[in-house]
Amino acid sequence: MDQPQNRVFSGVQPTGNLHLGNYLGAIRNFVGLQHTHECIYCVVDMHAITVWQDPKELAANTREVAAAYIAAGIDPSTNIIFNQSKVSAHAELAWILNCVVRIGWLNRMTQFKDKAGKDREKASVGLYTYPVLMAADILAYRATHVPVGEDQKQHLELARDTAQKFNNDFGSPDFFPLPEPLIMGAATRVMSLRDGTKKMSKSDPSDLSRITMRDSADDIAKKIRKAQTDPEPLPESVEGLEGRPGADNLVGIYAALSDKTKADVLAEFAGAQFSVFKPALADLAVEKLSPITNEMKRLMEDPAYIDGILEKGAVRARAIADPILARVREIAGFI
Ligand code: AMP
Ligand code: TRP
């Protein structure tokens, strides 16, 4: 069985409130990779249901993530775009890998601790084994590279350990490649606009904490204007951002949106007050995001078109994953 050298897999959960962190940390990087890699981009609806999702909203949110992929510039005719639940290999491989992964590994996952909160007994079993399903997503395609935001690093390490343990346990060296994380750009961890020490997230109760991929130009400008900062002007060097999380976050966002480094941005804005920098950032954000937002809106008006893309993507995804799963079944001794 051939092992491709350049196969990318990544996913985004359809849990609503797709935001600037998702765009800068993940989706934007997906777009660049399509020219050099064979890319498979998934809407991970089975991951989404690890916390309760209203079924109608789940369907709409699934189409929204697919629309964001396409609107951001991923070409669905050359790359595979599909939703996870359409390809049974993910769930099937996840079960086998559940028997490879150790409980101790899952107990170290910080995202589970954050998401389960204080009352861990009430979290779903799915939330606990979520990283195993993520490993299955990647390994079902024997993917080599996985573009993600910084918060997924630990899950990717678990996917690598899982691949290695499977290969060792079953005496099939090199069957699963060890997937490499690709954590790219100046904003691998975009922070909340209300609190620069917290990650920007879909579930933050404050709408002002995040710029979403549905926001109008006015919403974007308002949220940036209200973003938490401090009274000091911008420093001359990146070291000067230390201990200033709000400022650091906005400079990082500006850098990522303009394809520059934070040092470049500070060279331009050193000594500027936020009353100057925030409007410049708002203009830049509107310029970069509005075309995507508008195209998403247009695509969302034609759900049948999106469903067609997801269906075609699933057919192509199955054609890759099914033979790999057939081999896994043989390796495991299933007759
Ligand atoms: P999720 O929304 O959890 O499905 O995340 C989808 C992708 O967006 C993953 O690659 C995450 O690492 C990335 N991501 C989520 N939140 C952020 C953030 N605040 N900053 C950068 N990347 C993020
Ligand atoms: N866990 C990822 C997140 O929440 C989403 C995801 C699921 C994923 N399966 C994946 C990302 C496989 C990369 C590869 O951000």
CSV table of C-alpha atoms and ligand atoms in Angstrom, one decimal:
chain,number,residue,atom,x,y,z
A,1,MET,CA,0.0,0.0,0.0
A,2,ASP,CA,1.5,3.3,-1.1
A,3,GLN,CA,2.2,5.9,1.6
A,4,PRO,CA,1.9,9.4,0.3
A,5,GLN,CA,4.5,11.9,1.6
A,6,ASN,CA,2.3,15.0,1.5
A,7,ARG,CA,-1.1,14.2,2.7
A,8,VAL,CA,-2.8,16.9,4.8
A,9,PHE,CA,-5.8,16.3,7.1
A,10,SER,CA,-7.5,18.8,9.3
A,11,GLY,CA,-10.9,19.5,10.8
A,12,VAL,CA,-13.1,22.1,12.4
A,13,GLN,CA,-16.0,21.4,14.7
A,14,PRO,CA,-19.4,22.7,13.6
A,15,THR,CA,-20.3,24.2,17.0
A,16,GLY,CA,-21.3,27.7,15.8
A,17,ASN,CA,-19.6,31.1,16.3
A,18,LEU,CA,-16.7,30.3,13.8
A,19,HIS,CA,-14.2,33.0,14.8
A,20,LEU,CA,-11.0,34.9,13.9
A,21,GLY,CA,-9.0,32.3,15.9
A,22,ASN,CA,-10.3,29.5,13.7
A,23,TYR,CA,-9.5,31.5,10.6
A,24,LEU,CA,-6.0,32.7,11.5
A,25,GLY,CA,-5.0,29.5,13.5
A,26,ALA,CA,-6.4,27.0,11.0
A,27,ILE,CA,-8.6,27.7,7.9
A,28,ARG,CA,-6.3,30.3,6.4
A,29,ASN,CA,-3.4,27.9,6.6
A,30,PHE,CA,-5.5,25.2,5.0
A,31,VAL,CA,-5.8,27.4,1.9
A,32,GLY,CA,-2.0,27.8,1.4
A,33,LEU,CA,-1.4,24.1,1.7
A,34,GLN,CA,-3.6,23.1,-1.2
A,35,HIS,CA,-0.9,24.1,-3.7
A,36,THR,CA,1.7,21.8,-2.3
A,37,HIS,CA,-0.2,19.0,-0.6
A,38,GLU,CA,-3.0,16.5,-1.2
A,39,CYS,CA,-5.5,18.0,1.2
A,40,ILE,CA,-8.5,16.5,3.1
A,41,TYR,CA,-10.6,19.0,5.1
A,42,CYS,CA,-13.3,17.7,7.3
A,43,VAL,CA,-16.2,19.2,9.2
A,44,VAL,CA,-16.0,17.1,12.4
A,45,ASP,CA,-19.6,16.8,13.3
A,46,MET,CA,-19.0,13.7,15.4
A,47,HIS,CA,-16.6,15.7,17.6
A,48,ALA,CA,-19.2,18.4,17.9
A,49,ILE,CA,-21.7,16.1,19.6
A,50,THR,CA,-19.3,15.4,22.5
A,51,VAL,CA,-21.2,18.3,24.0
A,52,TRP,CA,-24.9,18.7,23.4
A,53,GLN,CA,-25.8,20.1,19.9
A,54,ASP,CA,-29.3,20.9,18.8
A,55,PRO,CA,-29.7,18.7,15.7
A,56,LYS,CA,-31.1,21.5,13.5
A,57,GLU,CA,-28.3,23.9,14.5
A,58,LEU,CA,-25.7,21.1,13.9
A,59,ALA,CA,-26.9,20.8,10.3
A,60,ALA,CA,-26.7,24.5,9.7
A,61,ASN,CA,-23.4,24.8,11.5
A,62,THR,CA,-22.0,22.0,9.4
A,63,ARG,CA,-22.9,23.8,6.2
A,64,GLU,CA,-21.4,27.0,7.7
A,65,VAL,CA,-18.0,25.5,8.3
A,66,ALA,CA,-18.0,24.0,4.7
A,67,ALA,CA,-19.0,27.4,3.4
A,68,ALA,CA,-16.1,29.0,5.3
A,69,TYR,CA,-13.6,26.5,3.8
A,70,ILE,CA,-14.8,27.3,0.3
A,71,ALA,CA,-15.2,31.1,0.9
A,72,ALA,CA,-11.7,31.3,2.3
A,73,GLY,CA,-10.3,29.9,-0.9
A,74,ILE,CA,-10.2,26.1,-0.6
A,75,ASP,CA,-11.0,24.6,-4.0
A,76,PRO,CA,-13.5,21.8,-3.5
A,77,SER,CA,-12.8,20.3,-7.0
A,78,THR,CA,-9.1,19.6,-6.2
A,79,ASN,CA,-9.3,19.1,-2.4
A,80,ILE,CA,-11.6,16.9,-0.4
A,81,ILE,CA,-14.2,18.7,1.7
A,82,PHE,CA,-16.7,16.5,3.6
A,83,ASN,CA,-18.3,16.0,7.0
A,84,GLN,CA,-17.0,13.3,9.3
A,85,SER,CA,-20.2,11.3,10.0
A,86,LYS,CA,-20.5,10.4,6.3
A,87,VAL,CA,-17.4,8.3,6.4
A,88,SER,CA,-17.8,5.3,8.8
A,89,ALA,CA,-14.1,4.6,8.8
A,90,HIS,CA,-13.6,7.3,11.4
A,91,ALA,CA,-15.8,5.7,14.0
A,92,GLU,CA,-14.6,2.2,13.2
A,93,LEU,CA,-10.9,3.1,13.5
A,94,ALA,CA,-11.7,5.1,16.6
A,95,TRP,CA,-12.9,1.9,18.3
A,96,ILE,CA,-9.8,0.0,17.5
A,97,LEU,CA,-7.6,2.9,18.6
A,98,ASN,CA,-9.7,3.1,21.9
A,99,CYS,CA,-8.2,-0.3,22.6
A,100,VAL,CA,-4.6,1.0,21.9
A,101,VAL,CA,-4.7,4.3,23.8
A,102,ARG,CA,-4.1,4.1,27.5
A,103,ILE,CA,-6.4,5.7,30.1
A,104,GLY,CA,-3.3,7.5,31.6
A,105,TRP,CA,-2.7,9.3,28.3
A,106,LEU,CA,-6.3,10.7,28.2
A,107,ASN,CA,-6.1,11.7,31.8
A,108,ARG,CA,-3.3,14.1,30.9
A,109,MET,CA,-5.4,16.0,28.2
A,110,THR,CA,-5.8,19.6,29.3
A,111,GLN,CA,-8.6,20.3,26.9
A,112,PHE,CA,-10.8,17.7,28.6
A,113,LYS,CA,-10.1,19.2,32.0
A,114,ASP,CA,-11.0,22.6,30.7
A,115,LYS,CA,-14.2,21.5,28.9
A,116,ALA,CA,-15.4,19.1,31.4
A,117,GLY,CA,-15.1,21.8,34.1
A,118,LYS,CA,-15.7,21.0,37.8
A,119,ASP,CA,-18.3,18.3,37.4
A,120,ARG,CA,-16.3,15.9,35.4
A,121,GLU,CA,-18.6,13.0,36.3
A,122,LYS,CA,-21.3,14.6,34.2
A,123,ALA,CA,-19.1,15.0,31.0
A,124,SER,CA,-19.9,12.6,28.2
A,125,VAL,CA,-17.7,9.6,27.6
A,126,GLY,CA,-17.3,11.0,24.1
A,127,LEU,CA,-15.7,14.2,25.4
A,128,TYR,CA,-13.2,12.0,27.3
A,129,THR,CA,-12.2,9.8,24.3
A,130,TYR,CA,-12.4,12.8,21.8
A,131,PRO,CA,-8.6,12.8,21.2
A,132,VAL,CA,-8.9,9.1,20.1
A,133,LEU,CA,-11.5,10.0,17.5
A,134,MET,CA,-9.2,12.8,16.4
A,135,ALA,CA,-6.3,10.3,16.0
A,136,ALA,CA,-8.6,8.1,14.0
A,137,ASP,CA,-9.5,11.0,11.7
A,138,ILE,CA,-5.9,11.5,10.8
A,139,LEU,CA,-4.7,7.9,10.7
A,140,ALA,CA,-7.7,6.7,8.6
A,141,TYR,CA,-6.0,8.6,5.7
A,142,ARG,CA,-2.4,7.9,6.8
A,143,ALA,CA,-2.1,11.7,6.7
A,144,THR,CA,1.4,13.1,7.2
A,145,HIS,CA,0.7,16.7,8.1
A,146,VAL,CA,-1.9,18.3,10.3
A,147,PRO,CA,-2.4,22.1,10.3
A,148,VAL,CA,-3.9,23.3,13.5
A,149,GLY,CA,-3.9,26.1,16.1
A,150,GLU,CA,-1.6,25.9,19.1
A,151,ASP,CA,-4.3,24.5,21.4
A,152,GLN,CA,-4.3,21.2,19.4
A,153,LYS,CA,-0.7,20.4,20.0
A,154,GLN,CA,-1.2,18.0,22.8
A,155,HIS,CA,-3.9,16.1,20.9
A,156,LEU,CA,-1.5,15.8,18.0
A,157,GLU,CA,1.2,14.4,20.3
A,158,LEU,CA,-1.4,11.8,21.4
A,159,ALA,CA,-2.1,10.9,17.7
A,160,ARG,CA,1.6,10.4,17.1
A,161,ASP,CA,1.9,8.2,20.2
A,162,THR,CA,-1.2,6.2,19.1
A,163,ALA,CA,0.3,5.6,15.7
A,164,GLN,CA,3.5,4.4,17.2
A,165,LYS,CA,1.9,2.1,19.7
A,166,PHE,CA,-0.3,0.6,17.1
A,167,ASN,CA,2.7,0.0,14.8
A,168,ASN,CA,4.6,-1.6,17.7
A,169,ASP,CA,1.8,-3.6,19.2
A,170,PHE,CA,0.8,-5.2,15.9
A,171,GLY,CA,4.4,-5.6,14.6
A,172,SER,CA,3.7,-3.5,11.6
A,173,PRO,CA,6.4,-0.9,11.6
A,174,ASP,CA,5.7,2.2,9.6
A,175,PHE,CA,2.1,1.2,8.9
A,176,PHE,CA,0.8,4.5,10.3
A,177,PRO,CA,3.1,7.5,9.6
A,178,LEU,CA,3.6,9.8,12.6
A,179,PRO,CA,1.6,12.9,11.7
A,180,GLU,CA,3.5,16.2,11.9
A,181,PRO,CA,1.7,19.2,13.4
A,182,LEU,CA,1.8,22.4,11.3
A,183,ILE,CA,1.3,25.3,13.6
A,184,MET,CA,1.8,28.3,11.3
A,185,GLY,CA,1.6,32.1,11.2
A,186,ALA,CA,1.8,35.0,13.7
A,187,ALA,CA,-1.5,34.1,15.4
A,188,THR,CA,-1.4,30.5,16.4
A,189,ARG,CA,-3.3,31.3,19.6
A,190,VAL,CA,-5.7,34.2,19.2
A,191,MET,CA,-6.9,35.5,22.6
A,192,SER,CA,-10.2,36.8,23.8
A,193,LEU,CA,-10.7,40.5,23.0
A,194,ARG,CA,-12.1,40.9,26.5
A,195,ASP,CA,-9.3,39.1,28.3
A,196,GLY,CA,-5.9,38.7,26.7
A,197,THR,CA,-5.1,35.8,29.0
A,198,LYS,CA,-8.0,33.6,27.7
A,199,LYS,CA,-8.2,31.9,24.3
A,200,MET,CA,-10.7,33.3,21.9
A,201,SER,CA,-13.4,30.6,21.8
A,202,LYS,CA,-16.7,29.7,20.3
A,203,SER,CA,-18.2,29.1,23.8
A,204,ASP,CA,-17.3,32.4,25.5
A,205,PRO,CA,-20.6,33.9,26.8
A,206,SER,CA,-19.5,37.3,25.7
A,207,ASP,CA,-20.0,38.1,22.0
A,208,LEU,CA,-17.5,41.0,22.4
A,209,SER,CA,-14.8,38.4,23.1
A,210,ARG,CA,-14.6,37.3,19.5
A,211,ILE,CA,-14.8,38.5,15.9
A,212,THR,CA,-16.9,35.9,14.1
A,213,MET,CA,-17.0,35.0,10.4
A,214,ARG,CA,-20.5,36.4,10.3
A,215,ASP,CA,-19.7,39.8,11.7
A,216,SER,CA,-20.5,42.9,9.7
A,217,ALA,CA,-17.9,45.6,9.2
A,218,ASP,CA,-19.6,47.7,11.9
A,219,ASP,CA,-19.5,44.7,14.4
A,220,ILE,CA,-15.8,44.2,13.6
A,221,ALA,CA,-14.9,47.8,14.2
A,222,LYS,CA,-17.0,48.0,17.4
A,223,LYS,CA,-15.4,44.8,18.9
A,224,ILE,CA,-11.9,46.1,18.1
A,225,ARG,CA,-12.7,49.5,19.6
A,226,LYS,CA,-13.9,47.9,22.8
A,227,ALA,CA,-11.0,45.4,23.0
A,228,GLN,CA,-9.2,45.3,26.3
A,229,THR,CA,-5.8,47.0,26.1
A,230,ASP,CA,-3.8,49.2,28.5
A,231,PRO,CA,-3.0,53.0,28.5
A,232,GLU,CA,0.6,52.7,27.2
A,233,PRO,CA,1.5,53.4,23.6
A,234,LEU,CA,2.8,50.5,21.5
A,235,PRO,CA,6.4,49.5,22.2
A,236,GLU,CA,9.3,49.4,19.8
A,237,SER,CA,10.1,45.7,20.1
A,238,VAL,CA,8.3,42.4,20.7
A,239,GLU,CA,9.9,42.2,24.2
A,240,GLY,CA,8.0,45.3,25.1
A,241,LEU,CA,4.7,43.4,24.7
A,242,GLU,CA,5.6,41.1,27.6
A,243,GLY,CA,3.1,41.4,30.4
A,244,ARG,CA,0.7,43.3,28.1
A,245,PRO,CA,-1.5,40.4,26.8
A,246,GLY,CA,-4.2,42.6,25.3
A,247,ALA,CA,-1.7,44.6,23.3
A,248,ASP,CA,0.2,41.5,22.3
A,249,ASN,CA,-2.9,39.9,21.0
A,250,LEU,CA,-3.9,42.8,18.8
A,251,VAL,CA,-0.4,43.2,17.4
A,252,GLY,CA,-0.4,39.4,16.6
A,253,ILE,CA,-3.8,39.7,14.9
A,254,TYR,CA,-2.5,42.6,12.8
A,255,ALA,CA,0.6,40.7,11.9
A,256,ALA,CA,-1.2,37.6,10.9
A,257,LEU,CA,-3.8,39.5,8.8
A,258,SER,CA,-1.1,41.4,7.0
A,259,ASP,CA,1.3,38.4,6.6
A,260,LYS,CA,3.9,40.2,8.6
A,261,THR,CA,5.8,39.5,11.8
A,262,LYS,CA,4.9,41.2,15.1
A,263,ALA,CA,8.3,43.0,14.8
A,264,ASP,CA,7.4,44.4,11.4
A,265,VAL,CA,4.1,45.7,12.8
A,266,LEU,CA,5.9,47.3,15.8
A,267,ALA,CA,8.4,48.9,13.4
A,268,GLU,CA,5.4,50.6,11.8
A,269,PHE,CA,3.4,51.5,14.9
A,270,ALA,CA,6.0,52.0,17.6
A,271,GLY,CA,4.9,54.8,19.9
A,272,ALA,CA,1.3,54.9,18.5
A,273,GLN,CA,-1.6,55.1,20.9
A,274,PHE,CA,-4.4,52.5,20.6
A,275,SER,CA,-6.6,55.4,19.4
A,276,VAL,CA,-4.5,55.1,16.2
A,277,PHE,CA,-3.7,51.4,16.1
A,278,LYS,CA,-7.3,50.1,16.7
A,279,PRO,CA,-8.8,51.9,13.7
A,280,ALA,CA,-6.0,50.7,11.5
A,281,LEU,CA,-6.5,47.1,12.7
A,282,ALA,CA,-10.3,47.4,12.2
A,283,ASP,CA,-9.8,48.6,8.6
A,284,LEU,CA,-7.4,45.7,7.9
A,285,ALA,CA,-9.7,43.2,9.5
A,286,VAL,CA,-12.7,44.4,7.5
A,287,GLU,CA,-10.6,44.4,4.3
A,288,LYS,CA,-9.5,40.8,4.8
A,289,LEU,CA,-12.6,39.3,6.4
A,290,SER,CA,-15.5,41.0,4.6
A,291,PRO,CA,-15.0,39.3,1.2
A,292,ILE,CA,-15.0,35.9,3.0
A,293,THR,CA,-18.0,36.7,5.1
A,294,ASN,CA,-19.9,37.9,2.0
A,295,GLU,CA,-19.0,34.8,0.1
A,296,MET,CA,-20.0,32.6,3.0
A,297,LYS,CA,-23.4,34.3,3.1
A,298,ARG,CA,-23.9,33.8,-0.6
A,299,LEU,CA,-23.0,30.1,-0.3
A,300,MET,CA,-25.2,29.5,2.7
A,301,GLU,CA,-28.2,30.6,0.6
A,302,ASP,CA,-27.7,27.5,-1.5
A,303,PRO,CA,-27.6,24.6,1.0
A,304,ALA,CA,-28.1,22.1,-1.8
A,305,TYR,CA,-24.8,23.2,-3.4
A,306,ILE,CA,-23.0,22.8,-0.2
A,307,ASP,CA,-24.6,19.4,0.5
A,308,GLY,CA,-23.5,18.3,-3.0
A,309,ILE,CA,-19.9,19.2,-2.2
A,310,LEU,CA,-19.9,17.4,1.1
A,311,GLU,CA,-21.4,14.3,-0.6
A,312,LYS,CA,-18.8,14.3,-3.4
A,313,GLY,CA,-16.1,14.8,-0.9
A,314,ALA,CA,-17.3,11.9,1.2
A,315,VAL,CA,-17.2,9.6,-1.8
A,316,ARG,CA,-13.6,10.6,-2.4
A,317,ALA,CA,-12.7,10.3,1.3
A,318,ARG,CA,-14.2,6.8,1.5
A,319,ALA,CA,-12.1,5.7,-1.5
A,320,ILE,CA,-8.9,6.6,0.5
A,321,ALA,CA,-10.0,5.4,3.9
A,322,ASP,CA,-11.8,2.2,3.1
A,323,PRO,CA,-8.7,0.3,1.8
A,324,ILE,CA,-6.7,1.5,4.8
A,325,LEU,CA,-9.4,0.3,7.2
A,326,ALA,CA,-9.5,-3.1,5.3
A,327,ARG,CA,-5.7,-3.4,6.0
A,328,VAL,CA,-6.2,-2.4,9.7
A,329,ARG,CA,-8.9,-5.1,10.1
A,330,GLU,CA,-6.4,-7.7,8.7
A,331,ILE,CA,-3.6,-6.5,10.9
A,332,ALA,CA,-5.9,-6.7,14.0
A,333,GLY,CA,-7.0,-10.2,13.1
A,334,PHE,CA,-10.6,-9.5,12.3
A,335,ILE,CA,-11.9,-12.1,9.8
B,1,AMP,P1,-12.4,24.1,16.9
B,1,AMP,O1,-13.1,25.4,16.9
B,1,AMP,O2,-12.0,23.7,18.3
B,1,AMP,O3,-13.0,23.1,16.1
B,1,AMP,O4,-11.0,24.5,16.3
B,1,AMP,C1,-10.7,24.5,14.9
B,1,AMP,C2,-9.3,24.9,14.6
B,1,AMP,O5,-9.2,26.3,15.0
B,1,AMP,C3,-8.2,24.1,15.3
B,1,AMP,O6,-7.1,23.9,14.4
B,1,AMP,C4,-7.9,25.0,16.5
B,1,AMP,O7,-6.6,24.8,16.9
B,1,AMP,C5,-8.0,26.4,15.8
B,1,AMP,N1,-8.3,27.4,16.9
B,1,AMP,C6,-9.4,27.4,17.7
B,1,AMP,N2,-9.4,28.5,18.5
B,1,AMP,C7,-8.2,29.1,18.2
B,1,AMP,C8,-7.6,30.4,18.7
B,1,AMP,N3,-8.2,31.1,19.7
B,1,AMP,N4,-6.5,30.8,18.1
B,1,AMP,C9,-5.9,30.0,17.1
B,1,AMP,N5,-6.4,28.9,16.6
B,1,AMP,C10,-7.6,28.5,17.1
B,2,TRP,N1,-10.0,18.7,17.8
B,2,TRP,C1,-9.9,19.7,16.8
B,2,TRP,C2,-10.3,21.1,17.4
B,2,TRP,O1,-11.2,21.1,18.2
B,2,TRP,C3,-10.7,19.4,15.5
B,2,TRP,C4,-10.3,18.2,14.9
B,2,TRP,C5,-10.9,17.0,14.9
B,2,TRP,C6,-9.1,17.9,14.2
B,2,TRP,N2,-10.3,16.0,14.2
B,2,TRP,C7,-9.1,16.6,13.7
B,2,TRP,C8,-8.1,18.8,13.8
B,2,TRP,C9,-8.1,16.0,13.0
B,2,TRP,C10,-7.0,18.2,13.1
B,2,TRP,C11,-7.0,16.8,12.7
B,2,TRP,O2,-9.8,22.1,17.0
